[in-house]
Coordinates of C-alpha atoms and ligand atoms in Angstrom, one line a residue:
M1 CA 176.2 92.4 96.8
G2 CA 174.0 91.7 100.3
R3 CA 172.5 94.1 103.0
R4 CA 176.2 94.4 103.9
G5 CA 177.4 95.8 100.8
L6 CA 175.2 98.2 101.2
F7 CA 178.5 99.8 103.1
A8 CA 181.3 98.0 100.8
G9 CA 183.8 100.1 100.6
S10 CA 182.7 102.3 103.6
L11 CA 183.6 99.7 105.8
A12 CA 184.7 102.5 108.3
L13 CA 181.3 104.1 108.2
G14 CA 181.4 102.6 111.5
A15 CA 177.7 100.7 110.9
L16 CA 178.6 97.2 111.7
A17 CA 181.5 98.2 115.2
G18 CA 180.3 97.2 118.1
G19 CA 177.3 94.7 116.2
R20 CA 175.9 94.1 113.1
W21 CA 172.6 95.7 113.4
A22 CA 174.1 98.7 115.9
S23 CA 175.0 101.8 115.4
V24 CA 177.9 104.1 116.1
P25 CA 177.6 107.6 116.8
A26 CA 181.3 108.1 117.5
A27 CA 182.8 107.1 114.1
A28 CA 180.0 108.6 112.8
A29 CA 180.8 112.0 114.1
A30 CA 184.8 111.5 114.1
L31 CA 183.9 110.6 110.4
R32 CA 182.3 113.5 109.6
R33 CA 183.8 116.7 107.6
T34 CA 183.2 119.9 105.9
A35 CA 183.4 120.2 102.7
V36 CA 185.6 124.0 101.2
P37 CA 182.8 125.7 100.0
G38 CA 182.1 125.6 96.3
T39 CA 184.5 121.8 96.2
V40 CA 180.7 119.5 96.5
P41 CA 180.9 117.6 93.7
R42 CA 177.6 118.8 90.9
L43 CA 176.2 115.7 89.4
V44 CA 174.2 114.6 86.9
P45 CA 171.1 112.8 87.5
M46 CA 170.9 109.7 86.5
R47 CA 168.2 108.9 84.1
P48 CA 167.2 105.4 85.2
H49 CA 163.0 104.3 83.3
A50 CA 162.6 100.9 83.2
D51 CA 161.9 101.0 79.6
Q52 CA 165.6 101.2 79.2
I53 CA 166.9 98.1 80.6
T54 CA 169.0 96.2 78.0
D55 CA 169.1 93.0 79.7
I56 CA 168.4 91.8 83.3
K57 CA 171.2 88.8 84.7
V58 CA 170.7 86.3 87.4
C59 CA 173.5 84.6 89.3
L60 CA 174.2 82.3 92.5
R61 CA 176.1 83.4 94.6
P62 CA 178.8 80.2 95.8
F63 CA 178.0 80.6 99.4
R64 CA 179.1 78.7 101.9
A65 CA 178.7 78.2 106.0
A66 CA 182.7 78.4 106.4
G67 CA 183.9 80.1 103.5
P68 CA 185.6 79.0 100.3
R69 CA 186.6 75.8 100.1
L70 CA 190.6 75.3 100.2
D71 CA 191.2 71.7 100.6
V72 CA 193.2 69.6 99.0
E73 CA 191.8 66.3 97.6
R74 CA 193.7 63.3 95.5
V75 CA 191.3 62.1 93.1
G76 CA 193.3 58.9 91.1
E77 CA 196.9 59.6 90.6
K78 CA 196.0 63.8 90.7
V79 CA 196.2 66.3 93.1
V80 CA 193.2 68.5 93.3
I81 CA 193.0 72.2 94.7
H82 CA 189.6 72.9 95.8
N83 CA 188.9 77.1 94.9
Y84 CA 185.5 77.5 95.0
G85 CA 182.6 79.2 97.3
H86 CA 183.7 82.4 97.0
G87 CA 179.6 84.1 98.1
G88 CA 178.6 87.5 96.8
S89 CA 183.1 88.4 97.3
G90 CA 184.7 86.4 94.6
W91 CA 185.2 89.6 92.7
S92 CA 187.3 91.2 95.3
L93 CA 189.2 88.2 97.0
S94 CA 189.9 86.5 93.4
W95 CA 193.4 87.7 93.1
G96 CA 193.8 86.5 96.9
S97 CA 192.2 83.6 96.4
A98 CA 194.2 82.4 94.0
E99 CA 197.2 82.9 96.0
M100 CA 196.2 80.3 98.5
A101 CA 195.5 78.4 96.7
V102 CA 198.4 78.6 93.6
G103 CA 201.2 78.4 97.0
K104 CA 199.3 75.0 97.4
A105 CA 200.2 73.8 93.7
A106 CA 203.2 75.0 93.3
A107 CA 204.5 73.7 96.7
L108 CA 204.6 70.1 95.1
S109 CA 206.8 71.8 92.3
P110 CA 205.0 71.2 89.2
R111 CA 205.8 72.2 85.4
R112 CA 202.3 72.3 84.5
V113 CA 199.1 72.9 86.0
A114 CA 195.5 72.9 85.0
V115 CA 192.7 74.9 85.8
V116 CA 189.2 74.1 85.5
G117 CA 186.9 76.8 85.3
C118 CA 187.0 80.3 83.8
G119 CA 185.1 82.8 86.0
V120 CA 186.6 85.3 87.8
I121 CA 188.3 82.6 89.9
G122 CA 189.3 80.5 87.6
L123 CA 191.0 83.3 85.4
T124 CA 192.6 84.8 88.6
T125 CA 194.6 81.5 89.5
A126 CA 195.8 81.0 86.4
L127 CA 197.3 84.2 85.9
T128 CA 198.2 83.7 89.6
A129 CA 200.1 80.6 88.3
Q130 CA 202.1 81.8 85.3
R131 CA 203.3 84.3 87.4
A132 CA 204.1 81.2 89.7
G133 CA 206.0 80.5 86.4
L134 CA 204.2 77.3 85.6
D135 CA 202.3 76.6 82.3
V136 CA 199.2 76.6 82.7
T137 CA 196.0 75.4 80.5
I138 CA 192.5 76.5 81.5
Y139 CA 189.7 73.9 81.4
T140 CA 185.8 74.8 80.7
R141 CA 182.7 74.9 80.4
D142 CA 182.5 78.7 79.1
L143 CA 184.4 81.8 78.8
L144 CA 184.5 84.0 81.9
P145 CA 182.1 86.6 79.3
H146 CA 179.9 83.7 79.6
T147 CA 180.2 82.2 83.3
R148 CA 178.2 83.6 86.7
S149 CA 181.3 86.2 87.5
V150 CA 180.2 88.5 84.5
R151 CA 176.1 88.7 86.5
A152 CA 177.1 90.3 89.7
N153 CA 177.2 93.5 90.7
G154 CA 181.0 94.3 90.5
S155 CA 181.7 96.2 93.6
W156 CA 184.6 95.7 96.0
T157 CA 182.7 93.6 98.7
P158 CA 184.8 91.5 100.4
D159 CA 182.2 90.5 103.3
S160 CA 179.4 90.4 101.7
R161 CA 177.9 87.0 102.4
V162 CA 181.8 85.0 102.3
A163 CA 180.6 82.7 105.3
L164 CA 178.8 82.2 109.0
T165 CA 180.8 83.8 111.4
A166 CA 180.3 80.3 113.9
P167 CA 180.7 77.9 110.9
A168 CA 184.3 79.8 109.8
G169 CA 185.8 80.5 112.7
P170 CA 188.2 82.6 113.7
Q171 CA 191.1 81.0 111.2
F172 CA 188.8 81.8 108.4
A173 CA 189.0 85.3 110.1
D174 CA 192.7 85.4 109.6
T175 CA 192.7 84.0 105.9
W176 CA 190.1 86.2 105.3
E177 CA 192.4 89.0 105.6
R178 CA 195.1 87.9 104.8
M179 CA 192.8 87.0 101.2
A180 CA 191.0 90.8 101.1
R181 CA 194.3 92.8 101.7
Y182 CA 196.6 90.4 98.6
S183 CA 193.3 91.0 96.6
W184 CA 193.4 94.9 97.6
K185 CA 196.4 95.7 96.6
S186 CA 196.1 93.2 92.7
Y187 CA 193.5 95.7 92.2
R188 CA 195.6 98.8 92.4
D189 CA 198.4 97.2 89.2
Y190 CA 195.6 97.5 87.3
L191 CA 194.3 101.2 88.0
G192 CA 194.3 104.2 85.9
L193 CA 194.4 101.8 82.7
P194 CA 193.5 102.3 79.1
G195 CA 189.5 101.0 79.5
N196 CA 189.6 102.1 83.1
P197 CA 189.4 98.3 83.5
I198 CA 188.9 98.8 87.5
D199 CA 188.0 102.2 88.5
F200 CA 186.4 104.1 92.1
R201 CA 183.2 105.4 91.5
D202 CA 182.1 108.2 94.2
S203 CA 179.1 106.6 96.0
Y204 CA 175.9 108.0 97.7
V205 CA 174.4 106.0 100.5
L206 CA 171.3 107.2 101.7
S207 CA 168.9 106.9 104.2
D208 CA 165.3 108.3 105.8
T209 CA 166.8 108.1 109.3
P210 CA 170.1 109.5 111.2
F211 CA 172.3 106.9 110.5
D212 CA 173.1 106.7 113.9
A213 CA 169.5 105.5 115.2
P214 CA 169.2 101.9 116.4
E215 CA 168.8 99.4 113.9
S216 CA 166.6 96.2 114.7
E217 CA 168.0 93.0 113.1
P218 CA 165.9 91.9 109.6
E219 CA 162.8 89.8 110.5
N220 CA 163.0 86.6 108.6
P221 CA 159.5 85.1 109.6
G222 CA 160.1 81.9 108.5
H223 CA 163.4 81.4 110.5
K224 CA 163.4 78.3 112.8
G225 CA 167.0 78.4 114.9
D226 CA 169.8 78.8 113.4
Y227 CA 172.8 76.7 110.5
A228 CA 173.7 74.4 113.3
S229 CA 170.5 73.8 114.0
T230 CA 169.1 73.6 110.3
G231 CA 172.0 73.3 107.6
M232 CA 170.5 76.4 106.6
P233 CA 171.1 80.3 107.6
Q234 CA 168.4 81.3 109.5
Q235 CA 169.5 84.3 110.5
S236 CA 170.9 87.7 108.9
S237 CA 173.2 87.8 112.5
E238 CA 175.1 84.6 111.6
F239 CA 176.6 85.8 108.6
A240 CA 180.7 86.9 109.0
S241 CA 181.6 90.7 108.9
Y242 CA 185.2 90.9 108.5
G243 CA 185.7 94.4 107.5
E244 CA 186.7 96.0 110.5
R245 CA 190.4 94.2 110.1
I246 CA 191.2 95.6 106.9
R247 CA 189.3 99.5 107.9
D248 CA 193.0 100.8 107.6
I249 CA 193.1 100.4 103.8
I250 CA 189.7 101.3 102.5
P251 CA 188.2 104.7 102.3
A252 CA 186.4 105.6 104.6
A253 CA 183.0 107.2 105.1
E254 CA 182.1 110.8 105.2
L255 CA 178.9 111.5 106.2
L256 CA 177.7 115.0 104.1
S257 CA 175.8 117.8 105.3
A258 CA 172.9 119.2 104.2
Q259 CA 174.4 121.9 102.0
E260 CA 176.8 118.7 100.9
N261 CA 173.8 116.3 100.0
P262 CA 171.5 117.4 96.4
F263 CA 169.1 114.3 96.9
S264 CA 166.2 115.1 98.4
V265 CA 167.0 112.6 100.7
P266 CA 167.7 114.0 105.0
Y267 CA 170.6 111.8 105.3
A268 CA 174.1 110.8 103.5
R269 CA 177.3 109.4 102.6
R270 CA 179.7 109.1 100.6
A271 CA 182.8 106.9 100.6
P272 CA 185.6 106.0 97.4
L273 CA 184.3 102.5 96.3
M274 CA 186.1 100.7 94.0
I275 CA 184.4 98.8 90.8
F276 CA 185.2 96.3 88.4
N277 CA 184.6 97.3 85.0
F278 CA 183.8 93.6 83.6
G279 CA 184.2 94.5 79.6
A280 CA 187.7 95.7 79.4
Y281 CA 188.7 94.0 83.0
G282 CA 187.5 90.3 81.0
H283 CA 189.3 91.5 78.0
L284 CA 192.3 92.3 79.7
L285 CA 192.9 89.1 81.9
L286 CA 192.5 86.7 78.5
S287 CA 194.6 89.0 77.0
E288 CA 197.3 88.6 80.1
F289 CA 196.7 85.1 79.9
Y290 CA 196.8 84.2 76.2
Q291 CA 200.4 86.5 76.0
A292 CA 201.9 84.9 78.9
G293 CA 201.3 81.2 76.8
G294 CA 197.9 79.9 78.5
R295 CA 195.9 77.6 76.5
I296 CA 192.1 77.6 76.7
V297 CA 189.9 74.0 75.6
I298 CA 186.9 73.8 76.0
R299 CA 185.5 70.6 78.2
E300 CA 182.9 70.0 80.6
F301 CA 183.0 67.2 83.6
H302 CA 180.4 65.7 84.9
T303 CA 182.3 63.4 87.7
P304 CA 185.6 64.5 89.6
A305 CA 186.6 61.4 87.9
D306 CA 186.8 62.7 84.5
M307 CA 189.8 64.8 86.0
K308 CA 192.1 61.5 85.8
T309 CA 192.3 62.3 82.0
L310 CA 193.9 65.4 82.4
P311 CA 197.5 65.8 82.0
E312 CA 198.1 68.0 84.1
P313 CA 199.7 66.2 87.5
V314 CA 198.0 69.1 89.3
I315 CA 194.4 70.8 89.0
I316 CA 192.7 73.5 90.6
N317 CA 189.3 73.3 90.8
C318 CA 187.1 76.9 90.5
P319 CA 183.5 75.4 89.0
G320 CA 182.1 78.2 91.9
Y321 CA 178.2 77.4 92.5
A322 CA 178.5 73.7 89.6
A323 CA 180.5 72.0 92.4
R324 CA 178.0 71.6 93.9
D325 CA 176.8 68.7 91.3
L326 CA 180.1 69.0 89.9
W327 CA 181.6 67.7 93.2
G328 CA 178.7 67.1 94.8
D329 CA 179.5 69.5 97.3
R330 CA 176.0 70.1 99.2
S331 CA 177.6 72.4 101.6
L332 CA 177.5 75.1 98.5
I333 CA 174.3 77.4 99.8
P334 CA 172.5 79.4 96.8
V335 CA 172.0 82.6 97.5
R336 CA 170.5 84.7 94.2
G337 CA 170.9 88.2 93.1
Q338 CA 169.4 89.5 90.1
T339 CA 171.0 92.5 88.3
A340 CA 169.5 95.2 85.4
W341 CA 171.2 97.0 83.6
L342 CA 170.6 100.2 81.0
P343 CA 172.4 102.0 78.8
P344 CA 176.2 103.3 80.1
Q345 CA 175.3 107.2 81.3
P346 CA 179.6 108.2 81.7
D347 CA 178.5 111.6 82.6
A348 CA 176.5 110.5 85.9
A349 CA 179.9 108.3 87.4
Y350 CA 178.5 107.0 91.1
G351 CA 176.9 104.7 92.4
V352 CA 174.0 105.7 95.3
R353 CA 171.9 103.2 97.5
Y354 CA 169.1 103.4 98.8
K355 CA 165.8 101.3 99.8
G356 CA 167.6 98.2 100.0
A357 CA 168.7 99.0 96.1
S358 CA 171.6 99.9 94.1
A359 CA 172.1 102.2 91.2
L360 CA 175.7 101.9 89.8
S361 CA 177.7 103.9 86.7
K362 CA 179.6 101.5 85.2
S363 CA 181.2 101.4 81.6
D364 CA 179.4 98.7 80.9
G365 CA 175.9 100.5 81.7
L366 CA 173.9 101.6 84.0
M367 CA 173.7 98.9 86.6
I368 CA 170.6 98.6 89.0
Q369 CA 170.0 95.5 92.3
G370 CA 167.0 95.4 94.2
F371 CA 169.3 93.4 97.4
D372 CA 167.3 94.4 99.8
M373 CA 164.2 95.5 98.4
S374 CA 162.0 92.8 101.3
G375 CA 164.0 94.1 104.8
L376 CA 165.5 90.7 105.0
G377 CA 168.9 91.9 105.3
E378 CA 171.7 89.0 104.6
M379 CA 168.8 86.5 103.9
D380 CA 168.2 88.4 100.6
G381 CA 168.4 85.9 98.3
V382 CA 169.7 82.8 100.8
G383 CA 168.6 79.6 99.3
N384 CA 167.2 80.6 96.6
S385 CA 168.6 79.0 93.5
F386 CA 165.6 80.5 90.6
E387 CA 168.1 81.5 88.2
H388 CA 165.6 82.9 85.9
A389 CA 165.0 86.9 85.1
D390 CA 162.0 87.8 87.0
R391 CA 161.2 91.6 85.2
S392 CA 159.2 93.0 88.0
E393 CA 161.8 92.7 90.7
A394 CA 164.2 94.7 87.9
E395 CA 161.3 97.3 87.2
K396 CA 160.4 97.9 91.3
A397 CA 164.9 98.9 91.4
I398 CA 164.0 100.9 88.6
G399 CA 161.2 102.6 90.4
I400 CA 163.1 103.9 93.7
F401 CA 166.2 105.5 91.2
E402 CA 163.6 107.1 89.1
N403 CA 161.7 108.4 92.3
L404 CA 165.0 109.7 93.5
F405 CA 166.1 111.7 90.5
A406 CA 162.4 112.7 89.9
R407 CA 162.7 114.6 92.9
F408 CA 167.0 115.7 91.8
P409 CA 168.7 117.6 92.8
A410 CA 167.9 119.0 96.4
V411 CA 169.9 121.7 96.6
Q412 CA 172.3 122.5 93.8
G413 CA 171.7 125.7 91.8
Ligands
FAD1 C1 173.9 89.2 92.0 C2 175.3 89.4 92.7 C3 175.8 90.1 92.6 C4 177.5 89.9 93.3 N1 178.3 90.7 93.6 C5 179.4 90.9 93.8 C6 180.4 91.7 93.7 O1 180.1 93.0 93.5 N2 182.0 92.4 93.9 C7 182.0 91.0 94.6 O2 183.3 90.4 95.0 N3 181.1 89.5 94.4 C8 180.4 89.7 94.1 N4 179.2 88.3 93.6 C9 180.0 87.4 94.0 C10 180.4 86.5 92.7 O3 180.0 87.0 91.1 C11 181.1 84.7 92.7 O4 181.9 85.3 94.1 C12 182.3 84.5 91.4 O5 181.8 84.8 90.2 C13 182.7 83.4 91.5 O6 183.4 82.9 90.9 P1 183.8 81.9 90.5 O7 184.8 81.5 89.8 O8 184.6 81.0 91.7 O9 181.8 80.6 89.5 P2 181.8 81.1 87.3 O10 181.4 82.5 87.2 O11 180.8 80.4 88.4 O12 182.7 80.2 87.1 C14 182.8 79.2 86.9 C15 183.6 78.6 86.3 O13 183.4 76.9 86.5 C16 183.1 76.5 84.9 N5 182.8 75.3 84.9 C17 181.4 75.1 86.0 N6 181.2 74.0 85.9 C18 182.1 72.9 84.9 C19 182.2 71.7 84.3 N7 180.8 70.4 85.0 N8 182.9 71.4 84.0 C20 183.7 72.2 83.0 N9 183.5 73.8 83.6 C21 182.8 74.4 84.5 C22 181.9 77.6 84.6 O14 182.1 77.4 82.7 C23 182.9 79.0 84.6 O15 184.1 79.0 83.6 C24 177.7 88.7 93.1 C25 177.5 87.7 93.3 C26 175.6 87.8 92.4 C27 175.4 86.6 92.2

């Protein structure tokens, strides 16, 4: 999750309107509510300690400046429809992106399709194709539990490093909105199910300074221009921000008064955040796919020409970041991210974001991610393809919450 993920699920916080780093006091004030006395939820403190780490996962966000690749090309006799490059938003946009890719496939009226890849994009694409009445086989090197997808954070972050404003242009903004709305609606069908594959958490954003204090563009000391002149993003301000477009369906955040704020940090706001519990949700998607007659073939492709050997006439290509090598797509830029996992803490079912790190209590563990601990904003991890765990980074992120909860609660009796 990028810095903008700080505001995920709370796009109506107003922090992004009127300029990426500008603040919007009027919007924030308008959202302010006073809780009915006695209704402020009492939070059980999280227990984040470095000696509780069970796993550290590293992932490369498949970022493309122009946004996800969804075009169609021919490889010999085969029609290949691409569906990859969703940056830090693949979980969030998966159903909407699948709907678009499958729409292109269905227009060709095939009886059966192949889907390459079984990450969240491949799996939702395969299910969407089945729902359109197609006979689907997934060809993949790895099943979902071993893909990069499950090394993510797993929150609703639909415009987290998904494109750069200028290269993507206004047309992608419309595409994004359609994807985001379709996905949001699709996820509603998975709420309230056994195991809570999809759930909501109260997410607290904490700050030592007022939310309406002017925020400056984060420093990127090495920056040398912009994407147009270098082929790499250089500044946070180049990253696209589309959240305002779906403000009408995303629960708004509320500023907490001193009496409502249980944290020993002066400023706090809270918003419901949609989350994806990887274990339960992944298992459900795979079961649904098999129950609908889907087949999975474990297979690795080495070049686009390998697609010619598949029996299906239409192929939807969902290899994620691996398209950089498989398809020679150099427009894919790695954006490294890391999450540390601690034992689940179901009694503390909420999320907190503070000092560039995020702690989120999910059914499959207490997840802690330092998404911007160096103050680089959206540039954090950009161009970094080091896909190995960095324990010191994990411990630093955990330390932020260890300190926070050592001073907890601030006001509760
Ligand atoms: C730290 C971090 C946090 C994130 N947090 C969030 C978040 O909170 N919310 C959100 O929406 N998104 C988040 N993301 C982004 C999200 O994880 C990605 O956009 C998404 O996982 C991409 O999924 P995918 O299916 O395209 O790719 P992958 O998960 O990489 O799947 C690719 C599939 O293709 C297969 N494949 C690859 N190459 C070949 C080959 N040569 N032959 C055969 N098969 C092949 C693989 O085996 C795999 O099955 C985060 C990412 C990171 C790194």
